[in-house]
XYZ file of C-alpha atoms in Angstrom:
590
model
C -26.818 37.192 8.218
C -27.784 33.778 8.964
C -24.431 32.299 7.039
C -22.341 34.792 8.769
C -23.055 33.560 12.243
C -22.393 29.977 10.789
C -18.968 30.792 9.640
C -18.205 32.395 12.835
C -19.338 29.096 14.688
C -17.651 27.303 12.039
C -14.220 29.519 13.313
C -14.691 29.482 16.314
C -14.716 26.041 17.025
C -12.929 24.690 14.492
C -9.673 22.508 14.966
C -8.100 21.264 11.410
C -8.699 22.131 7.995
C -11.258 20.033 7.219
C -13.357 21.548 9.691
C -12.977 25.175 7.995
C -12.499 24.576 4.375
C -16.422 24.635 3.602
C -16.360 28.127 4.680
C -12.657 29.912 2.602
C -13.577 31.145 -0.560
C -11.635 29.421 -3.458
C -9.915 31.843 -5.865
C -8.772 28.973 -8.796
C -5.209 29.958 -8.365
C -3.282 27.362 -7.015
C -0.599 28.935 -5.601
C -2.631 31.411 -4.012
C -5.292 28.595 -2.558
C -2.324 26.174 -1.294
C -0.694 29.738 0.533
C -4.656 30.468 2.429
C -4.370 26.620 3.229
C -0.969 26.597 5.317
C -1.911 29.716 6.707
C -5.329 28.866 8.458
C -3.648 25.414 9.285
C -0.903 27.910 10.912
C -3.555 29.515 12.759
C -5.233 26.938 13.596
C -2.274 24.985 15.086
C -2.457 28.020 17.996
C -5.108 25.961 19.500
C -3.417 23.402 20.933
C -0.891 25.493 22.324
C -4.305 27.540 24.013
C -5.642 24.365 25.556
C -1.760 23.896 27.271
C -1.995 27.350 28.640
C -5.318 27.426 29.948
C -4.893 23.904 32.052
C -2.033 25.797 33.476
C 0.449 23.031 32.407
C 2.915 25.514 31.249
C 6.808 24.924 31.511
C 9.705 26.524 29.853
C 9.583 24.151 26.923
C 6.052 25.243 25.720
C 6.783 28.745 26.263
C 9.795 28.637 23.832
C 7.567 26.498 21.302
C 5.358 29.072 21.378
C 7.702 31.725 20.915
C 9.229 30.050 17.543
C 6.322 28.760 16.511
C 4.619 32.971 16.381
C 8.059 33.478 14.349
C 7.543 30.750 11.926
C 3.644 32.094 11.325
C 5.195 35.731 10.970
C 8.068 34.478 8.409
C 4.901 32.243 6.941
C 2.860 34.933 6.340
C 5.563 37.571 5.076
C 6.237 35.092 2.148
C 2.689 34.935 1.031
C 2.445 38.818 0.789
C 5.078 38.986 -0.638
C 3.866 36.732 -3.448
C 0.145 38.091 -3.366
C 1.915 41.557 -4.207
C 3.500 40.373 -6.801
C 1.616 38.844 -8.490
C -0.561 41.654 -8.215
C 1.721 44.088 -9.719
C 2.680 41.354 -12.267
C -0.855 41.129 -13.787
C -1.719 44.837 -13.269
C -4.303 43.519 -10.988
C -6.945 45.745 -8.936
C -6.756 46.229 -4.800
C -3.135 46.831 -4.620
C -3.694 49.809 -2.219
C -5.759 48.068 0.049
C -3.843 44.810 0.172
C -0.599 46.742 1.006
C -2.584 48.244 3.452
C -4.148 45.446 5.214
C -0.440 43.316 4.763
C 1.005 46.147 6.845
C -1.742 46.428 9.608
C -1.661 42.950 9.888
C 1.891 42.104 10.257
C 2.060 44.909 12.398
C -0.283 43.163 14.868
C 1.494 40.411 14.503
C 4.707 41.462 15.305
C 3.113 43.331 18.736
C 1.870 40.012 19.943
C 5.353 38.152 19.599
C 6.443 41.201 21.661
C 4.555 41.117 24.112
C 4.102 37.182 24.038
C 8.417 37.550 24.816
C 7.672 39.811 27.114
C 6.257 37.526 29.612
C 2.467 38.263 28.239
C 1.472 34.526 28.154
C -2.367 35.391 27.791
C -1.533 36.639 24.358
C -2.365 33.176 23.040
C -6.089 33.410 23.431
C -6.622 36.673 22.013
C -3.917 36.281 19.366
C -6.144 32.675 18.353
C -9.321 34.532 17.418
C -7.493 37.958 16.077
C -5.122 36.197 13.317
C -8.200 33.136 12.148
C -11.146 35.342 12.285
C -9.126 38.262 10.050
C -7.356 35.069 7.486
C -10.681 34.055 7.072
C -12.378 37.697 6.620
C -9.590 38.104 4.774
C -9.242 35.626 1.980
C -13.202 35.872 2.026
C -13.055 39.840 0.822
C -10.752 41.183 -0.365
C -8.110 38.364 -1.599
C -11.179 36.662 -3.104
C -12.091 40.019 -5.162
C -8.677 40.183 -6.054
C -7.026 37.147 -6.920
C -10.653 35.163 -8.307
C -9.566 33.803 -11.835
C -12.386 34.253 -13.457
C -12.131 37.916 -12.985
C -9.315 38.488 -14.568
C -8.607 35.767 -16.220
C -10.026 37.260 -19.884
C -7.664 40.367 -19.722
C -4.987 38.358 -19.223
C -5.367 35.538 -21.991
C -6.061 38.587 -24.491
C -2.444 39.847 -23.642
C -0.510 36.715 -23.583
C 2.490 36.240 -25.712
C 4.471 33.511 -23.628
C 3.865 30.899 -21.467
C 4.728 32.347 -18.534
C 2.147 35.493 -18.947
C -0.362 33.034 -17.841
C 0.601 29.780 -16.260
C -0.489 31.370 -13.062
C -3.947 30.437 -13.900
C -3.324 27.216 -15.120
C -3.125 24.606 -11.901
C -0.513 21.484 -12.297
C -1.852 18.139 -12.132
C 1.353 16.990 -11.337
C 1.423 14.551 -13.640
C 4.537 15.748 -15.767
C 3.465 14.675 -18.702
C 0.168 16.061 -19.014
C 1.616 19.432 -17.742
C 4.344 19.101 -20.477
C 1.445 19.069 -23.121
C -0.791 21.122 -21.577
C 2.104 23.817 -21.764
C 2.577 22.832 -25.544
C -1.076 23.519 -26.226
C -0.971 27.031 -24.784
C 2.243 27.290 -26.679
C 0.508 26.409 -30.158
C -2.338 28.639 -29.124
C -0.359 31.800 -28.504
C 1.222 30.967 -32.203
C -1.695 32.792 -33.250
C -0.605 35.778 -32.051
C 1.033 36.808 -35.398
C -2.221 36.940 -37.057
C -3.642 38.771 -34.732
C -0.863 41.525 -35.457
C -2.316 40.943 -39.366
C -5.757 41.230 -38.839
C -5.198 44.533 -36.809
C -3.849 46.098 -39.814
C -6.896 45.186 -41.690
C -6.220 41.706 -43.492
C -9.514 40.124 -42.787
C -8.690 36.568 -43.872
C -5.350 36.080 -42.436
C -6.932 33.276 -40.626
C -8.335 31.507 -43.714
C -4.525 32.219 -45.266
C -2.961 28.958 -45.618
C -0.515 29.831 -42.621
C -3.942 30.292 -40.845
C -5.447 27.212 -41.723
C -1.813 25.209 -40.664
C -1.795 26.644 -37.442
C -5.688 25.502 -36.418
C -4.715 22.244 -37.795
C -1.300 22.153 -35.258
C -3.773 22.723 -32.520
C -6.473 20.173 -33.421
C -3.610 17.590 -34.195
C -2.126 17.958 -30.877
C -5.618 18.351 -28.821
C -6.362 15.052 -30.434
C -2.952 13.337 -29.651
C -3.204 14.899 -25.844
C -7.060 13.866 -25.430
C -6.016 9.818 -26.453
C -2.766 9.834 -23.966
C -4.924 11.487 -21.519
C -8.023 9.018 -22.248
C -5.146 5.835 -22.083
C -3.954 6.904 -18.551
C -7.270 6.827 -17.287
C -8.108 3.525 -19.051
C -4.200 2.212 -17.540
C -4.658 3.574 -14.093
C -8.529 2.675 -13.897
C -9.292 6.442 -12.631
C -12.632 7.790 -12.360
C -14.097 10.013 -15.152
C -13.514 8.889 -18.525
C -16.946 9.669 -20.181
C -16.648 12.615 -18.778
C -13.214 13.496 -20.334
C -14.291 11.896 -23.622
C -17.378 14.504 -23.290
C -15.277 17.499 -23.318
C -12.903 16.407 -25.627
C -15.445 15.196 -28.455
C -17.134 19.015 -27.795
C -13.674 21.031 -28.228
C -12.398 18.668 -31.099
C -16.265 19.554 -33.256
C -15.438 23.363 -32.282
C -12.153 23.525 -34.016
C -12.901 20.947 -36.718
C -16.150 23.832 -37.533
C -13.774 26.443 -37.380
C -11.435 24.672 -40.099
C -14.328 24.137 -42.054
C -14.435 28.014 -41.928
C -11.256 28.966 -42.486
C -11.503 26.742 -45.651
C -14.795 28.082 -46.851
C -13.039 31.756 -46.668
C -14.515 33.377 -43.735
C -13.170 36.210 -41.689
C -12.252 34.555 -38.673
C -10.698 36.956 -35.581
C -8.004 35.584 -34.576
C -8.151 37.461 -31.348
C -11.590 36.145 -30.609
C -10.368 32.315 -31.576
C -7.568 32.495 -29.094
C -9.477 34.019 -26.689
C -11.762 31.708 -26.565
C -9.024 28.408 -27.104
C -7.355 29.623 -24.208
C -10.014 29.799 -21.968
C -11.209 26.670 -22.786
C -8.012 24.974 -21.613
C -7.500 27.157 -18.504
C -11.159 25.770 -17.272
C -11.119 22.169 -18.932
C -7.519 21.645 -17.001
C -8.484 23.336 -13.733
C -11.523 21.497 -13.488
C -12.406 18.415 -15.098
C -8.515 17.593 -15.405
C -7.831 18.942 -11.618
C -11.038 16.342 -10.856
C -9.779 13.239 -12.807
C -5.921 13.563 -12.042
C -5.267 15.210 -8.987
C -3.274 12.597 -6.993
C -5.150 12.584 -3.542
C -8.457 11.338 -5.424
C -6.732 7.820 -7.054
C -3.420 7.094 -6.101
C -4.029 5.690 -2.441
C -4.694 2.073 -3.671
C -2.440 2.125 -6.462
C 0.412 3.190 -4.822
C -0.297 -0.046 -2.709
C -0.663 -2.248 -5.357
C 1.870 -1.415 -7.940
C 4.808 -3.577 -7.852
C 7.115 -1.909 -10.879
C 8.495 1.546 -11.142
C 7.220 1.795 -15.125
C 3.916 2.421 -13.086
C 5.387 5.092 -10.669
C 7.123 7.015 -13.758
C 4.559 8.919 -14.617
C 3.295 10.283 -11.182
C 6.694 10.793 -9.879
C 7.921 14.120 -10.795
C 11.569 14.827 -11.709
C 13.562 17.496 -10.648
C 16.184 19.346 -12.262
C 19.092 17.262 -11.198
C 19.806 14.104 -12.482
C 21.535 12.135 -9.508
C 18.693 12.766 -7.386
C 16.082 11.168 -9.758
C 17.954 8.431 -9.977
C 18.125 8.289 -6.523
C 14.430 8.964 -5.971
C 13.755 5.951 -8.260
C 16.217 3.654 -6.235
C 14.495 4.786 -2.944
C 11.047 3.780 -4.382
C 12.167 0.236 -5.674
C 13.012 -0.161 -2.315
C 9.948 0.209 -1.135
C 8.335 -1.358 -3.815
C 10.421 -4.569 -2.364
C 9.577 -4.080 1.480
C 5.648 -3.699 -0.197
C 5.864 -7.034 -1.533
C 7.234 -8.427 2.105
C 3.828 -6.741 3.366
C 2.178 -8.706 0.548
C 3.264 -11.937 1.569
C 2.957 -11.840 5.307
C -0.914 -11.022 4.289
C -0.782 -14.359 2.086
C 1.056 -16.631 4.409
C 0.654 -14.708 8.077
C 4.026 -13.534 9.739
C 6.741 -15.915 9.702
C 10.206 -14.614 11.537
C 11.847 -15.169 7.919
C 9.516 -12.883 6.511
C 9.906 -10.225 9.690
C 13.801 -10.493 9.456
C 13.733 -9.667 5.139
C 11.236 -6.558 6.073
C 13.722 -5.478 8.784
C 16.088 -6.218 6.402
C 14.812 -4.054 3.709
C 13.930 -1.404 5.929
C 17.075 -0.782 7.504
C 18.678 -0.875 3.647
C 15.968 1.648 3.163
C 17.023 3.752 6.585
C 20.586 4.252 5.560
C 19.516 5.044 2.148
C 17.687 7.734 2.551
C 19.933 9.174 4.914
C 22.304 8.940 2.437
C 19.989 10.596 0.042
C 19.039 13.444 2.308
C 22.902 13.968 3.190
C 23.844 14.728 -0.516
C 20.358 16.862 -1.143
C 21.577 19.015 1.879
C 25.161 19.215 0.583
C 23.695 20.128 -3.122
C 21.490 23.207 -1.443
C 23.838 24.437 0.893
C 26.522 23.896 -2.095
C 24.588 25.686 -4.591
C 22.892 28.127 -2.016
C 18.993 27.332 -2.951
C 16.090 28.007 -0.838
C 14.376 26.107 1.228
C 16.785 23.961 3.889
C 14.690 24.298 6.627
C 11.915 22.817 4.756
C 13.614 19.336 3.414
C 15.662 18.993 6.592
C 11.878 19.001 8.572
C 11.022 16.902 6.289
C 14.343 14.373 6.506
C 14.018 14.286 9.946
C 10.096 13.137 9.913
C 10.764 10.443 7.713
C 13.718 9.166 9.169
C 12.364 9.683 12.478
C 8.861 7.391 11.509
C 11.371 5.058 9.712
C 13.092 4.349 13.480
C 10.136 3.948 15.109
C 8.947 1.665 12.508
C 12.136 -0.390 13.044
C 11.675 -0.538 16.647
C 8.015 -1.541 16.885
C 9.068 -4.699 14.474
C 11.894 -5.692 15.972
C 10.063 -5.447 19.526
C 6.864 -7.252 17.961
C 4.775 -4.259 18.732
C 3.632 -3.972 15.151
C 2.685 -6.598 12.410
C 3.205 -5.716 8.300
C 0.239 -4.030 8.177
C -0.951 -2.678 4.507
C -1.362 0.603 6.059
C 2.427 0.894 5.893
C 2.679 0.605 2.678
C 0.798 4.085 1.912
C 2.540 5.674 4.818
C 6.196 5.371 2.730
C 5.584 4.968 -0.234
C 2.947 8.001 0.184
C 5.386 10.133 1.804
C 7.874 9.744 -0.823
C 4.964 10.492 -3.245
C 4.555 14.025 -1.362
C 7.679 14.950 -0.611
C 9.439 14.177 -4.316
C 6.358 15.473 -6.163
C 6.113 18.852 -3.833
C 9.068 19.887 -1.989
C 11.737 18.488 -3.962
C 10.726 19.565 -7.001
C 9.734 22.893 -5.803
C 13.349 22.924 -4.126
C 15.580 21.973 -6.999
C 13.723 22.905 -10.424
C 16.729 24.725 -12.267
C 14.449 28.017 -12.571
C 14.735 28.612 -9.146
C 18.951 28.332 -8.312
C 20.935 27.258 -11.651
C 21.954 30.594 -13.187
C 24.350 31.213 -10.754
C 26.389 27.537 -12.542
C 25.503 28.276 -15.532
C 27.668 31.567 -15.438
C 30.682 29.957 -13.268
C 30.801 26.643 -15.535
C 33.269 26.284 -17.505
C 33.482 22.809 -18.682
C 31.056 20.180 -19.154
C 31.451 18.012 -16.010
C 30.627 21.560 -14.142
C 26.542 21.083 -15.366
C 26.944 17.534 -16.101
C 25.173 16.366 -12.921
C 22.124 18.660 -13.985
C 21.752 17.404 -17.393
C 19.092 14.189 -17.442
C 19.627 11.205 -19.962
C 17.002 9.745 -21.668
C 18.933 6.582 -22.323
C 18.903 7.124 -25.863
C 22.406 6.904 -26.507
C 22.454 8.730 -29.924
C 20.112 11.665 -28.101
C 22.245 11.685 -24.782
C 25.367 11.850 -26.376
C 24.186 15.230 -29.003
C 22.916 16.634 -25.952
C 26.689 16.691 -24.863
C 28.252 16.997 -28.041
C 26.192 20.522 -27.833
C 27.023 21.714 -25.051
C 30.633 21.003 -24.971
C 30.862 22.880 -27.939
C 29.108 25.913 -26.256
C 31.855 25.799 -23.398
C 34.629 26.098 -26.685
C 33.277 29.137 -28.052
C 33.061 30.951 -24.282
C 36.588 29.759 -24.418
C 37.346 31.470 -27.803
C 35.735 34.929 -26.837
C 36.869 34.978 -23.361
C 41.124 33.144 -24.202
C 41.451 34.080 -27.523
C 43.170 37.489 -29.098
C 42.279 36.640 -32.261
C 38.863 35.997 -31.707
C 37.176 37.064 -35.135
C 33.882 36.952 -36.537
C 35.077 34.053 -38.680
C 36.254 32.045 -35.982
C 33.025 32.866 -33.816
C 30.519 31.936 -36.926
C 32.205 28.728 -37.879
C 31.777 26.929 -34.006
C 27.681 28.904 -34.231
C 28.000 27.292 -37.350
C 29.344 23.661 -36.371
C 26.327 23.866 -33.279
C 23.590 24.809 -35.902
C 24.269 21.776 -37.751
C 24.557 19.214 -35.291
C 21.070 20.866 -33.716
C 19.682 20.084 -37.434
C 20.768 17.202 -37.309
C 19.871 16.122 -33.402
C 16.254 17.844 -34.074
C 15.741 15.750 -37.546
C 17.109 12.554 -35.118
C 14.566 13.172 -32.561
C 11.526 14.210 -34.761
C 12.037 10.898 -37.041
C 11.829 8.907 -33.535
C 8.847 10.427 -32.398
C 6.817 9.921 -35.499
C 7.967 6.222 -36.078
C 7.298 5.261 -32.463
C 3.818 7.618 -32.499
C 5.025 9.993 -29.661
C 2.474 12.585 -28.792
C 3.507 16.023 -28.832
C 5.682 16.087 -32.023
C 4.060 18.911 -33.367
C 4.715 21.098 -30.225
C 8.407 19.620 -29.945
C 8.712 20.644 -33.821
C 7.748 24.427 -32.817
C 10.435 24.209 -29.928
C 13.080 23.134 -32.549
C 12.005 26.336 -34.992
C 12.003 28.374 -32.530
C 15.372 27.847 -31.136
C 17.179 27.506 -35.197
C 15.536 30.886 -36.041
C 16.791 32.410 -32.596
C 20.315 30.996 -33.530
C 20.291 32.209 -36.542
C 20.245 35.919 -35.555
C 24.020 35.027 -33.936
C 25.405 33.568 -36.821
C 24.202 36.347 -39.010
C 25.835 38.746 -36.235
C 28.569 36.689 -34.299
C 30.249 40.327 -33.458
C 27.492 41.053 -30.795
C 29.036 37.806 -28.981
C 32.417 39.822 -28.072
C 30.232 42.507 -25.696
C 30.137 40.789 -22.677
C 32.345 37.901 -24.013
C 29.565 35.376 -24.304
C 27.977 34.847 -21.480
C 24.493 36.006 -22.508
C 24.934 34.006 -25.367
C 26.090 30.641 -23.124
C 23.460 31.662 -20.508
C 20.695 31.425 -23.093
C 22.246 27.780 -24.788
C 22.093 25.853 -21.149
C 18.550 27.753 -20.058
C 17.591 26.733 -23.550
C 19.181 22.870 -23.878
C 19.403 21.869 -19.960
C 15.654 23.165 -19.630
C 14.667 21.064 -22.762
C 16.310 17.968 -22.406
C 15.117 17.979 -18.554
C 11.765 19.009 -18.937
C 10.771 18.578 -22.951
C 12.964 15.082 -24.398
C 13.904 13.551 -21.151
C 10.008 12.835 -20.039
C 9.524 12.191 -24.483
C 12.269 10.007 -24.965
C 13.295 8.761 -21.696
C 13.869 4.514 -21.095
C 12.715 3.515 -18.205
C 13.288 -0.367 -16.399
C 13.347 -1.740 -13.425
C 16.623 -3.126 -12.756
């Protein structure tokens, strides 16, 4: 009773997140834990609109922010049911019934108070304050906690995983891209054992000490041991917290597999149900919570994005999004900074000297007019393309470019010095905003189908497709998909399309992907890459799929390609920009 009248207090009277987090129940799923955070910070932004009313300084102005701010918490809290739903229904999780049921109440009150709140009902801020917080926290506190809590149903879902995507809800990003990329191929290698599973269900007791058993455990040890040194390097690089910790956990999960190799070679029966099992949920809690704990950005990144003075430092913590120009551009936009940071660096050497103000001014109105730039053609692309989110990045073009004016004002007026504190307000917010809302915004899963089926020549998808700087690599990458767009051609142009003519260019695109894949592979083991094994698997995976064309090109006439050319650019555009372009990619400074 006692620690329910404390989180009421705690409620009642609190102001900002910080003040309330101690009390909202954590469920582990990110996407569900980041949705109860912006919608408790909506709530809680009610209160200084309260304070407004009740001093009776109200004006027309405040009553129309009001009125669109209730719409943007309605439209705020319609997405996140939206996803809570399904998700539920996704997973087969419990508590649909009642979460349908509260969603509806609740939006229902919702909507009444923006009624009456337009109908001249300005008291409705008070009560509306305490009815939406107390019930979000109640809430997410109950029944979303019962529901959504990963640990409850996180073992159902592991034992039913086939692909990636059955469970990377439970698996938080670091947002490091590399160590998502792996951590992705290790779930990957795990669910290989899925075959064996199959086996052992019809009674063959020692598929896993088989010798395709035995290969696969070795896959995964290999690559947990290649992932657990880059990991154990960053740290080392970056000089973040919790090494021996990280060396703990590894050294524990590297004896567990090496005992059950030992095992498999000594002819035991090994379930391979139980071993994945058990594999995967090992990773799901190492990542979220002794990775989330060592990597997440917020808990190292604040001095060294002050003191880093190359981009081959920022590579790895900036994320990249699915199109190509505005990386590039991203990277341009942080060398900038990375110059006006050195100005900073400088004026704290020397003291300010009107050469040094004038270079910073400079720099910052090259940076200005940059980023303008920058947000111009990321509007143009979404609008262009039709993906969601506008409202979102042009909020957040407008607060940057709207500090960077001030900024510029204050220096020119000698208001402000080059204060170090500047340097982790831009480059920070470029941090955020790339690593969050741009890549949220343009990753190719969420808007690129739509191109993919009205392309119809390789400059349509060309400014999607990354380059790694390899030239060889880049120009394969091409050479494949050009030839992709000439068989579409052929089935869609061509009367005397034939399975011949259809198996020889399936034919001409298998062998330059043998080719490209032995090209790649021989790279990554003579510069000691980590993650050949699981880019390997990738490169099986997609021959054996090809293969079923070429030994039944007719089923390409049905639709006249375009499942087949949808599959080749979700396939190639997703792995060069997600899988070789963060492997292989050259990065410099210049």
């Amino acid at each position: 009773m006692k620690e329910e009248y404390w989180t009421r207090w705690i409620v009642q009277t609190a102001r900002s997140w910080n003040d309330i987090s101690e009390v909202i129940k954590h469920t582990g799923i990110e996407k569900i834990d980041n949705d109860h955070r912006v919608l408790i910070e909506s709530s809680l932004e009610l209160n200084r609109l309260i304070e407004a009313f009740e001093s009776d300084d109200v004006n027309l102005a405040m009553i129309k922010k009001e009125a669109a701010f209730l719409e943007k918490v309605y439209n705020i809290w319609d997405g996140h049911i939206k996803r809570e739903e399904g998700l539920i229904k996704k997973f087969g999780l419990k508590n649909l019934d009642r979460q349908q049921e509260q969603h509806r109440k609740f939006l229902t009150l919702l909507d009444t108070f923006i009624k009456d709140f337009k109908s001249g009902r300005l008291w409705v801020s008070v009560n509306l304050k305490m009815s939406v917080l107390e019930w979000v926290v109640n809430h997410i506190n109950t029944l979303d906690y019962e529901t959504f809590c990963r640990d409850n149903w996180m073992p159902v879902v592991v034992e039913n995983a086939t692909v990636w995507d059955d469970v990377s809800e439970l698996i938080n990003s670091t947002t490091l891209h590399m160590l998502d990329d792996q951590h992705k191929d290790l779930v990957d290698l795990t669910l290989t054992l899925n075959p064996l599973i199959d086996l052992w269900d019809k009674g063959d007791h020692r598929v896993v000490s088989s010798q395709d058993g035995r290969a696969i455990l070795k896959r995964i040890k290999q690559y947990a041991q290649s992932h657990f040194q880059h990991e154990e390097n960053f740290i080392a690089k970056n000089s973040i917290a919790g090494l021996e910790r990280q060396q703990f956990e590894h050294n524990k999960f590297i004896d567990s597999l090496l005992l059950l190799e030992e095992k498999a070679q000594a002819g035991e029966e090994l379930n391979p149900r139980q071993i994945k099992i058990d594999i995967m949920v090992w990773w799901i809690v190492h990542i979220n919570k002794v990775d989330m704990d060592t990597f997440k950005l917020e808990s190292w990144t604040g001095v060294f994005l002050t003191v880093t003075d190359s981009w081959a430092n920022l590579a790895d913590i900036v994320r990249t999004t699915g199109v190509d120009k505005l990386d590039e551009e991203h990277k341009e936009l942080i060398l900038l900074t990375l110059r006006f940071n050195k100005i900073i660096d400088e004026v704290a050497k020397t003291g300010i000297t009107q050469e040094l103000r004038d270079a910073g001014l400079v720099i910052l109105d090259d940076l200005y007019q940059f980023s303008k730039n920058h947000f111009d053609g990321e509007v143009a692309f979404i609008k262009k393309h039709n993906i969601p989110g506008l409202a979102k990045q042009e909020a957040d073009h407008k607060y940057f470019l709207d500090m960077l004016t001030e900024l510029l004002e204050d220096i020119r007026n000698k208001r402000i010095v080059f204060s170090p504190r500047i340097k982790s307000k831009i480059i920070g917010w470029w941090n955020d905003h790339i690593n969050y809302t741009d890549y949220e915004t343009f990753k190719l899963e969420n808007w690129a189908e739509g191109l993919f089926k009205s392309a119809t020549k390789f400059a349509d998808v060309a400014p999607i497709i990354k380059h790694t700087k390899i030239d060889q690599f880049d120009d394969d990458h091409e050479d494949l998909v050009v030839l992709t767009f000439e068989l579409c051609e052929l089935l869609v142009n061509s009367k005397e399309t034939t399975a011949d003519n259809i198996k020889k260019i399936l034919m001409d695109i298998q062998s330059l992907s043998v080719a490209h894949f032995y090209r790649e592979e021989s790279y990554m083991i003579k510069n000691v890459i980590v993650g050949c094994e699981a880019h390997q698997d990738k490169h099986i995976i997609f021959l054996a799929d090809l293969q079923n064309y070429i030994d039944k090109p007719e089923s390409l006439n049905s639709d006249n390609g375009e499942y087949f050319k949808l599959w080749m650019f979700n396939w190639w555009i997703n792995h060069i920009n997600e899988v070789d372009y963060h492997t292989f990619r050259v990065d410099s400074n210049d």
